[in-house]
PDB file of C-alpha atoms in Angstrom:
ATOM      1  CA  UNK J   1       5.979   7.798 -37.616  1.00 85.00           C
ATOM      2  CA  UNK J   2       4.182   5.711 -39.937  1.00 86.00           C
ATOM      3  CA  UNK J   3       0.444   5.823 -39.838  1.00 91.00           C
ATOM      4  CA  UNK J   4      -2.978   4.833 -41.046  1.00 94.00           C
ATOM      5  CA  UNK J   5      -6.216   6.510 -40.885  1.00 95.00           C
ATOM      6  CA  UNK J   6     -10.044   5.554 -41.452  1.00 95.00           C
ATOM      7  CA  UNK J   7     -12.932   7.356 -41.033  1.00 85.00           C
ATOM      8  CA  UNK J   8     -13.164   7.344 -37.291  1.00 74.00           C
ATOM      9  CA  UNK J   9     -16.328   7.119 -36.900  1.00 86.00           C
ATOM     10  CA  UNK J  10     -19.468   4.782 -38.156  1.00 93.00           C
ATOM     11  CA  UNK J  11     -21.166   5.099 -41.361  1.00 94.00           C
ATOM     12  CA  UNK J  12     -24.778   5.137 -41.377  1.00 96.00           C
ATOM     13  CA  UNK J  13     -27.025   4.850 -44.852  1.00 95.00           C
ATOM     14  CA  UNK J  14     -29.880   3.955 -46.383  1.00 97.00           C
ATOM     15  CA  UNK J  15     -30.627   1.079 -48.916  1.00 97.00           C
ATOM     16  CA  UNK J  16     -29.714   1.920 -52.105  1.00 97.00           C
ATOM     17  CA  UNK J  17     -26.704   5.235 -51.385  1.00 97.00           C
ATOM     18  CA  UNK J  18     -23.730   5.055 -51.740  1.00 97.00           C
ATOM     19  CA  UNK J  19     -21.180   4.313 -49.274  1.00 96.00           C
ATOM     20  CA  UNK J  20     -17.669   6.160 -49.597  1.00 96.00           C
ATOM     21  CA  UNK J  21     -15.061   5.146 -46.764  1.00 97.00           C
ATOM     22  CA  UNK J  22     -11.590   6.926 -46.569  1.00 97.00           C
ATOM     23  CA  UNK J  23      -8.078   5.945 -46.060  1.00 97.00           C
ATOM     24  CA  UNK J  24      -4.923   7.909 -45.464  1.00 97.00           C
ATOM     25  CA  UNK J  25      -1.553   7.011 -45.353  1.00 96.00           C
ATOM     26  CA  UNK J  26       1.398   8.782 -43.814  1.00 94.00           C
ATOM     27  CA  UNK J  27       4.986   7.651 -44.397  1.00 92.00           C
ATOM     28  CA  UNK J  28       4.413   4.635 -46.311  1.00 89.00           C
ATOM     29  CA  UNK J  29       5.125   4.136 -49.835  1.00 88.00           C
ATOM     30  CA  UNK J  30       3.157   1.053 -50.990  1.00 89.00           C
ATOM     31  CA  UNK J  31       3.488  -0.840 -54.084  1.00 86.00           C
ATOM     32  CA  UNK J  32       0.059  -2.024 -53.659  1.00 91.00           C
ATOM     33  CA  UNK J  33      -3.550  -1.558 -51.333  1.00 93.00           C
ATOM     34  CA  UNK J  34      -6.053  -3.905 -50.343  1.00 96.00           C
ATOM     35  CA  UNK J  35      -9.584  -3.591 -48.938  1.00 97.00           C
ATOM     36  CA  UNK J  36     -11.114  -6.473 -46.752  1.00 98.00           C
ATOM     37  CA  UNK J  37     -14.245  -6.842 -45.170  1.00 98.00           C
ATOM     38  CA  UNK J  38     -14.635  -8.074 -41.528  1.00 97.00           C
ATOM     39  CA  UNK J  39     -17.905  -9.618 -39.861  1.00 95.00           C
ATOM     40  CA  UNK J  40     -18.136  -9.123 -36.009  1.00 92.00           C
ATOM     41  CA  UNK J  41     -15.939 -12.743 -34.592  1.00 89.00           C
ATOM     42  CA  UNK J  42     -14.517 -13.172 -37.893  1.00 92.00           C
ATOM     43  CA  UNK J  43     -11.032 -13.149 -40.288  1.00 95.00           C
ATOM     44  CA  UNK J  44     -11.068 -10.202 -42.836  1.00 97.00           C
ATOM     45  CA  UNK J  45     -12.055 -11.112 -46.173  1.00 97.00           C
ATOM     46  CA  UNK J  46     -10.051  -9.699 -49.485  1.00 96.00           C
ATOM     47  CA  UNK J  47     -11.918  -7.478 -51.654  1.00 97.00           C
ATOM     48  CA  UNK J  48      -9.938  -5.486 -53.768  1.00 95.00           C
ATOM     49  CA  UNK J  49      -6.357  -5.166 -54.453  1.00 94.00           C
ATOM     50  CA  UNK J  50      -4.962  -2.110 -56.285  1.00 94.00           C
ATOM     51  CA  UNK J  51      -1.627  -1.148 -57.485  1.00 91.00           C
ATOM     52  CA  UNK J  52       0.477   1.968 -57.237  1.00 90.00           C
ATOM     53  CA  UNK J  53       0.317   2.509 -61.141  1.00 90.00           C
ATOM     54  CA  UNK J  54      -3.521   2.313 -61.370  1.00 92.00           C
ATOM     55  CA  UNK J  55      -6.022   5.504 -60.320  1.00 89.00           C
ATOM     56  CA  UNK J  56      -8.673   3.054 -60.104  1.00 96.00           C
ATOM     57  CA  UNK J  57     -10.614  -0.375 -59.740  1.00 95.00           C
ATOM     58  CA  UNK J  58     -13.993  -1.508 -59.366  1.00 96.00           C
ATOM     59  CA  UNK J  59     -15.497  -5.138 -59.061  1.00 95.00           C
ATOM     60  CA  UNK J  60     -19.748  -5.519 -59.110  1.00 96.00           C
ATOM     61  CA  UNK J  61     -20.187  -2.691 -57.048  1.00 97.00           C
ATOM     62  CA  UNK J  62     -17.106  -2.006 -55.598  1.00 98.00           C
ATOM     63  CA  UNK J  63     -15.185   0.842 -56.875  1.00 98.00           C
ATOM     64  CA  UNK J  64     -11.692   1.855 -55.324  1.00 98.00           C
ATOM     65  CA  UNK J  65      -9.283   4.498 -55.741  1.00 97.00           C
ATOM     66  CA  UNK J  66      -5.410   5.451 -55.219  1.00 96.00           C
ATOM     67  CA  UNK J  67      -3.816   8.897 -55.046  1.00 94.00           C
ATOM     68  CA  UNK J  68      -0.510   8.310 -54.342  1.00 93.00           C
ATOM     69  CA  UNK J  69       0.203  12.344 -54.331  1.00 93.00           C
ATOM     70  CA  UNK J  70      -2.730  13.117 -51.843  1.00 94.00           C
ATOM     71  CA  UNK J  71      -1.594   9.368 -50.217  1.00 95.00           C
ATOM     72  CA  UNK J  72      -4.910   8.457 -50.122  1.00 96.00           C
ATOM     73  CA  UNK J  73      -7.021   5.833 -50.998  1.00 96.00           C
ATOM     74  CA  UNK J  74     -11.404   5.947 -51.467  1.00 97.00           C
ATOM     75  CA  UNK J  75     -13.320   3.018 -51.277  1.00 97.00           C
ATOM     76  CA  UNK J  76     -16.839   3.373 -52.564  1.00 98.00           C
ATOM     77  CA  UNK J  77     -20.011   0.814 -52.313  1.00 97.00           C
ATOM     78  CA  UNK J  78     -22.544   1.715 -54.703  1.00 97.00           C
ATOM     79  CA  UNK J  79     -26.152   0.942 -54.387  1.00 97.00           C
ATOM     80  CA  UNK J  80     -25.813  -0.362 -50.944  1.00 97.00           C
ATOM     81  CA  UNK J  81     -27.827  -2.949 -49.642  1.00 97.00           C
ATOM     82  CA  UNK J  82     -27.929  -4.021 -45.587  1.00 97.00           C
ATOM     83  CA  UNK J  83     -25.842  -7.057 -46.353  1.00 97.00           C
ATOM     84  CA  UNK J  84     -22.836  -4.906 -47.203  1.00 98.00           C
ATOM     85  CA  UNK J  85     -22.962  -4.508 -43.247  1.00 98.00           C
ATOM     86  CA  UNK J  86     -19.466  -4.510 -41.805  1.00 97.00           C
ATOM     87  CA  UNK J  87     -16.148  -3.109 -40.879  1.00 97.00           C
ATOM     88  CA  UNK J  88     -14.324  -2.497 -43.818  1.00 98.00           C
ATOM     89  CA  UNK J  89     -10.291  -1.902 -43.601  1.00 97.00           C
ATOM     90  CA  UNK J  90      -7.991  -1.269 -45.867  1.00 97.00           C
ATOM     91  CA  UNK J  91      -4.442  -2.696 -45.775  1.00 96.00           C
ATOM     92  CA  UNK J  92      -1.060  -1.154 -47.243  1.00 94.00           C
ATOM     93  CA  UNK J  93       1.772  -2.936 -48.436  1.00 89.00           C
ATOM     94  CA  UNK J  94       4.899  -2.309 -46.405  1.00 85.00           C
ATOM     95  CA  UNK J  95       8.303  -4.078 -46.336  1.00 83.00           C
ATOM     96  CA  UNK J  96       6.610  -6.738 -48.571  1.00 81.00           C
ATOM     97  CA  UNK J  97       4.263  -7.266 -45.688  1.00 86.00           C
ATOM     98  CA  UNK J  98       0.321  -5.677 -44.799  1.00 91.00           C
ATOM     99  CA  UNK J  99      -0.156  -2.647 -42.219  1.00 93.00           C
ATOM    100  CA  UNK J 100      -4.071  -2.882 -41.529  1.00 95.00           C
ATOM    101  CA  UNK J 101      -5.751   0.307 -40.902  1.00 95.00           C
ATOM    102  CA  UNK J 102      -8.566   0.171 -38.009  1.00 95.00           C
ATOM    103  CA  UNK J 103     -11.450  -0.256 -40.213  1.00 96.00           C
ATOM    104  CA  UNK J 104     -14.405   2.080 -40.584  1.00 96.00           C
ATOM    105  CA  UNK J 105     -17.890   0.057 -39.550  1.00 97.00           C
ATOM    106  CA  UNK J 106     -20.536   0.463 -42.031  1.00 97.00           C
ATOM    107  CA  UNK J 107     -24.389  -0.025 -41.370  1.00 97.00           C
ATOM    108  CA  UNK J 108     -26.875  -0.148 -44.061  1.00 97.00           C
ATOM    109  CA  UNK J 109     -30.478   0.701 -43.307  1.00 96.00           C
ATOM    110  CA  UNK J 110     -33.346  -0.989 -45.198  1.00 94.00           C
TER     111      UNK J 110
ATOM    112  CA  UNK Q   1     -11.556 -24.222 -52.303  1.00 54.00           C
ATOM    113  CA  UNK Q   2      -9.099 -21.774 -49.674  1.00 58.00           C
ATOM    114  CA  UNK Q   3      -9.484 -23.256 -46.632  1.00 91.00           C
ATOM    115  CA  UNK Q   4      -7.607 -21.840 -43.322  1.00 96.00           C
ATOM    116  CA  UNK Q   5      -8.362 -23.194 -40.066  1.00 96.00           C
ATOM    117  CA  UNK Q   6      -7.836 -22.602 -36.217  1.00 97.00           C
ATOM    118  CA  UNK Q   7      -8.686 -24.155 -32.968  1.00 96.00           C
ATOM    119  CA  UNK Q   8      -9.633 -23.477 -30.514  1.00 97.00           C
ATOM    120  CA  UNK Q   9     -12.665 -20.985 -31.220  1.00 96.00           C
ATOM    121  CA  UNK Q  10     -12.790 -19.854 -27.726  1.00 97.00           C
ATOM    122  CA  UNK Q  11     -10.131 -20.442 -25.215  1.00 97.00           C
ATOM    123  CA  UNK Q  12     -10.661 -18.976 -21.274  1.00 97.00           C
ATOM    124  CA  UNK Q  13      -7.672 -20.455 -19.280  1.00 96.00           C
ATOM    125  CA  UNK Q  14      -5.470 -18.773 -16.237  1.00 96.00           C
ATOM    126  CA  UNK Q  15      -2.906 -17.223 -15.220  1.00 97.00           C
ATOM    127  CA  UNK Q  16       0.543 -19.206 -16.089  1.00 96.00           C
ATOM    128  CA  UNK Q  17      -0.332 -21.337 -18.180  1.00 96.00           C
ATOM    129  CA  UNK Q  18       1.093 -22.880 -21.115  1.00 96.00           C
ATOM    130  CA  UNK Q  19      -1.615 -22.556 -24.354  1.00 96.00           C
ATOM    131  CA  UNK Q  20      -1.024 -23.244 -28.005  1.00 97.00           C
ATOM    132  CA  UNK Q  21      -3.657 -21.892 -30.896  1.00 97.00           C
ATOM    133  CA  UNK Q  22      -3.688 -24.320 -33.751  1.00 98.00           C
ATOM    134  CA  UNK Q  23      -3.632 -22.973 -37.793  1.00 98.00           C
ATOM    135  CA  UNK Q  24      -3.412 -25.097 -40.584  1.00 98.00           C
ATOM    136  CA  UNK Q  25      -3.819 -24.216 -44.468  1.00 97.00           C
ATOM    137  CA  UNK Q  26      -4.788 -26.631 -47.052  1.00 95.00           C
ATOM    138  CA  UNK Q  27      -3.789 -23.759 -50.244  1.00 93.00           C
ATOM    139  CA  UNK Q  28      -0.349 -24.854 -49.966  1.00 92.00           C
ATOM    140  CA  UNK Q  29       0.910 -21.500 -49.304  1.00 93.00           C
ATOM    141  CA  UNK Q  30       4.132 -20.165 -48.366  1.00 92.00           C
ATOM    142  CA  UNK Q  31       3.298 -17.867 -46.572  1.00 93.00           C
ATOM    143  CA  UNK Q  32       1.731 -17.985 -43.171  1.00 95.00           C
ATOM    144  CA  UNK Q  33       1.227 -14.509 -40.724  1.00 96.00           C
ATOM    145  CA  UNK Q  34       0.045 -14.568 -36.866  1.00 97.00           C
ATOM    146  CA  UNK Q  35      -1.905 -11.309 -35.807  1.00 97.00           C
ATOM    147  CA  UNK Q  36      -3.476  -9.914 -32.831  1.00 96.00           C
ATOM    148  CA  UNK Q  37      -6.554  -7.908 -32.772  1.00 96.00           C
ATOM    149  CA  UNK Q  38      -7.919  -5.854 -30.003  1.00 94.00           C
ATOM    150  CA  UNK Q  39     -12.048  -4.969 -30.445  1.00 88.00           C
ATOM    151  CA  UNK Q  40     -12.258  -2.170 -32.894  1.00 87.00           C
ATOM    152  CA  UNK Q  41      -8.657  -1.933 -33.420  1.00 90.00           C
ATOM    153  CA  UNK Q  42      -6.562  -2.431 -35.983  1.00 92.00           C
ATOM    154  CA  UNK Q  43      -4.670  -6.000 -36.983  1.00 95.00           C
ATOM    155  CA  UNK Q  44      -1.431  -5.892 -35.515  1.00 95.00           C
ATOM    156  CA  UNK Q  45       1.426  -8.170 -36.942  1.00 95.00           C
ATOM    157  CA  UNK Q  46       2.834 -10.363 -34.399  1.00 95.00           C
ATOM    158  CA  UNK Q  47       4.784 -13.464 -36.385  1.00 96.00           C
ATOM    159  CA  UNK Q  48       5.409 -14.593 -39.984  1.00 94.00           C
ATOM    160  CA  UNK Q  49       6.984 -17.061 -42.107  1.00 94.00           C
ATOM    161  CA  UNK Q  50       8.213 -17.532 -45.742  1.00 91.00           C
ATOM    162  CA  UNK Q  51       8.090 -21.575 -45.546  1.00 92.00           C
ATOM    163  CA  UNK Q  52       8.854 -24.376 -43.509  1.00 95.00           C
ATOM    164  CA  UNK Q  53      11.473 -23.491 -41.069  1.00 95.00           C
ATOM    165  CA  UNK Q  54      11.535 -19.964 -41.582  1.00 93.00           C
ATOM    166  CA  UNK Q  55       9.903 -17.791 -38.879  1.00 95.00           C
ATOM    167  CA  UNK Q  56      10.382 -13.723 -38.106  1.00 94.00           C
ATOM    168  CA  UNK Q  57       8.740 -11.693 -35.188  1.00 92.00           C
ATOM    169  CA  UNK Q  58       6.174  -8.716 -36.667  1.00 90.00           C
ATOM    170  CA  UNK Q  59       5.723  -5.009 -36.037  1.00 81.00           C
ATOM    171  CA  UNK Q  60       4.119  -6.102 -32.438  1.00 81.00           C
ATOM    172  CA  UNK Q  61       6.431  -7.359 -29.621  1.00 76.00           C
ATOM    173  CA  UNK Q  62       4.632 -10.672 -28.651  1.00 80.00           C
ATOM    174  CA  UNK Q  63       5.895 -12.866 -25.959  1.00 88.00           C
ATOM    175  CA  UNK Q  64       4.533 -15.525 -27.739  1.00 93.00           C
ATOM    176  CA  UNK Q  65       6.754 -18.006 -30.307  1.00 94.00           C
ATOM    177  CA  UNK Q  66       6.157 -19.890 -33.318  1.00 96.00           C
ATOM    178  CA  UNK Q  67       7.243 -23.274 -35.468  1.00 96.00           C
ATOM    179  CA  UNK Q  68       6.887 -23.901 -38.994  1.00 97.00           C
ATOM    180  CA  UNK Q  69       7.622 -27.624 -39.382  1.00 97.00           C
ATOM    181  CA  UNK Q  70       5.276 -28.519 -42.069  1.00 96.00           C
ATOM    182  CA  UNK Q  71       4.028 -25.971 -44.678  1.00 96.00           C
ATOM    183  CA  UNK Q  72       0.123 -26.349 -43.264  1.00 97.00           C
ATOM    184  CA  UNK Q  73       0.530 -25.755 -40.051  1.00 97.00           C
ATOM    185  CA  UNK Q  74       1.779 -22.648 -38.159  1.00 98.00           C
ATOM    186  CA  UNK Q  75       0.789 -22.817 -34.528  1.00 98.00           C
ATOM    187  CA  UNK Q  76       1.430 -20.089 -32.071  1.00 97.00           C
ATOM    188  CA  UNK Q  77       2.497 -20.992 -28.260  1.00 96.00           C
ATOM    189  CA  UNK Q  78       2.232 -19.012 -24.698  1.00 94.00           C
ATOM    190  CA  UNK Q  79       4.585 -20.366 -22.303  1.00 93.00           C
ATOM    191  CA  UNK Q  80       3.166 -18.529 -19.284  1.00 94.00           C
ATOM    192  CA  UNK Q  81      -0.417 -16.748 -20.168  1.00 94.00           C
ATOM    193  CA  UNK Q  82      -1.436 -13.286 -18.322  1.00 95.00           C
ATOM    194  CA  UNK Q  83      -4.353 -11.192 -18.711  1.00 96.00           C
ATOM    195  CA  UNK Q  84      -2.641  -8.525 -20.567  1.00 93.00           C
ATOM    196  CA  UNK Q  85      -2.504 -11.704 -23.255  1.00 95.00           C
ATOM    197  CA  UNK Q  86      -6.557 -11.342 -23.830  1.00 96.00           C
ATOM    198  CA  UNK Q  87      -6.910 -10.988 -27.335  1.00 96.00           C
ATOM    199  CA  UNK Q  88      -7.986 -12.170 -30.730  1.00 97.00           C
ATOM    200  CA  UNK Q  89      -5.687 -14.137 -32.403  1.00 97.00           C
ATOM    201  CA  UNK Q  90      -6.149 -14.599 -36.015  1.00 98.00           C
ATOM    202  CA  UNK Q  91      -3.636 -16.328 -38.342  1.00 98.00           C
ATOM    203  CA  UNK Q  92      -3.166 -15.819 -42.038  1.00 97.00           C
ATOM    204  CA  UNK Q  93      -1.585 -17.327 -45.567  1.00 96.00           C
ATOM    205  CA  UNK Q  94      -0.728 -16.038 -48.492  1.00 93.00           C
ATOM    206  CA  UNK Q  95       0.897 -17.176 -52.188  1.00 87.00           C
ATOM    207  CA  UNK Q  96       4.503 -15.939 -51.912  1.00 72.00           C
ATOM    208  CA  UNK Q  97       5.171 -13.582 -55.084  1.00 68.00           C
ATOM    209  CA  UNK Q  98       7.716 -11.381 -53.955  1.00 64.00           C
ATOM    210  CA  UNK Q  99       6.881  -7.649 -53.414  1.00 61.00           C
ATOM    211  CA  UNK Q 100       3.427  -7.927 -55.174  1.00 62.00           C
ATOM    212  CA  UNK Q 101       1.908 -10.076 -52.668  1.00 66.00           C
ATOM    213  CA  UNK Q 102      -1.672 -11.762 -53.565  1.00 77.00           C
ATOM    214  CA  UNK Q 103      -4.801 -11.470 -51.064  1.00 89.00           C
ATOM    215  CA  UNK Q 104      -4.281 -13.289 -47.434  1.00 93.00           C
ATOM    216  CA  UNK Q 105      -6.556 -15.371 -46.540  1.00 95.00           C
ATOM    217  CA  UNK Q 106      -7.690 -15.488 -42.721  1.00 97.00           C
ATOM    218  CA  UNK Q 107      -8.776 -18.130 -40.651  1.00 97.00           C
ATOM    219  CA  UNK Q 108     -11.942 -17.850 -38.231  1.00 96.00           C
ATOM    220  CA  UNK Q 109      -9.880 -15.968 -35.117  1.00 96.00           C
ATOM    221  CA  UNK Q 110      -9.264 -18.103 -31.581  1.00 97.00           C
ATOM    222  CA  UNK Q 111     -10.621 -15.506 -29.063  1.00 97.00           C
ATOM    223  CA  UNK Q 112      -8.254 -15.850 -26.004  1.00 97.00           C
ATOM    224  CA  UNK Q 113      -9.148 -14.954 -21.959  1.00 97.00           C
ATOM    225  CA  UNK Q 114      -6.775 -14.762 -19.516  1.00 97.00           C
ATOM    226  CA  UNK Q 115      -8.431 -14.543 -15.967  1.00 96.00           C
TER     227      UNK Q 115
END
């Protein structure tokens, strides 16, 4: 069956680290990923979209990565600051649709 | 500037009744999506649409049913709420480019209670 998995559980750092979340994929072949951010009682914001043909993208301090081999995708946030506080998910591209993983819930100390 | 809306924020109603959560885009999109969301869960597909009269049930079995009259507004309706209907409800749109689909854009979330 097809599946989608996150870090399960929370990410704790400190000001200024970087953050690295995970996602793996199983029985999906995507043409494309995304990575939103969600705020507690909010929609999901778009981050980052990147395609099958490209090993990486990064935008201000946002860096993200796709193995389609390993079927995995990293999703980094460099010098981290407590407003990057959040669930984070990432989103595959399936049947010219989104599957949303379950997010992994970041939390930056100061 | 994207703007995607939904009302109501908050809804708390009983058992059996009829509800219907409001979206509306102003991007002029195509494409509009309906999802439900349980806390710390992931988003799960319930209905989407390619344009105005076009409508197609998601990955989710939902008892619910949606319209697409006009290309800004997508509402969703319960004929008969229960409490296994408690959710978040949050509702979508997107530019329609084929297989390389652009970023969706998501409206606030209506927050749903059945007692």
């Amino acid at each position: 069956s097809q599946k989608i998995e996150q870090n399960s559980e929370a990410l704790n750092i400190q000001e200024g680290k970087t953050a690295t979340l995970t996602c793996n994929y199983t029985n999906y072949s995507p043409a494309y990923l995304q990575w939103y951010r969600q705020d507690p009682g909010r929609g999901p914001v778009f981050l980052l979209l990147i395609r099958e043909n490209e090993k990486e993208k990064r935008k201000e301090r946002l860096k993200v990565t796709f193995d389609t081999t390993l079927k995995q995708s990293l999703f980094h946030i460099t010098a981290s600051q407590p407003a990057d506080s959040a669930t984070y998910l990432c989103a595959l591209e399936n049947d010219y649709k989104l599957s949303f993983g379950a997010g992994t819930t970041v939390t930056v100390r100061a | 500037e994207a703007d995607i809306y939904q009302t109501p924020r908050y809804l708390v109603i009983g058992t059996g009744k009829k509800i219907t959560l409001e979206c509306s885009q102003t991007m002029g999109h195509d494409k509009m999506y309906w999802y439900q969301q349980d806390p710390g869960m992931e988003l799960h597909l319930i209905h989407y649409s390619y344009g105005v009269n076009s409508t197609e049930k998601g990955d989710l079995s939902s008892e619910s049913t949606v319209s697409r009259i006009r290309t800004e507004h997508f509402p969703l309706t319960l004929e008969s709420a229960r409490p296994s209907h408690t959710s978040q409800y949050l509702c979508a749109s997107s530019e329609f480019t084929g297989r390389t689909q652009g970023e969706q854009f998501f409206g606030p979330g209506t927050r749903l209670t059945v007692l």
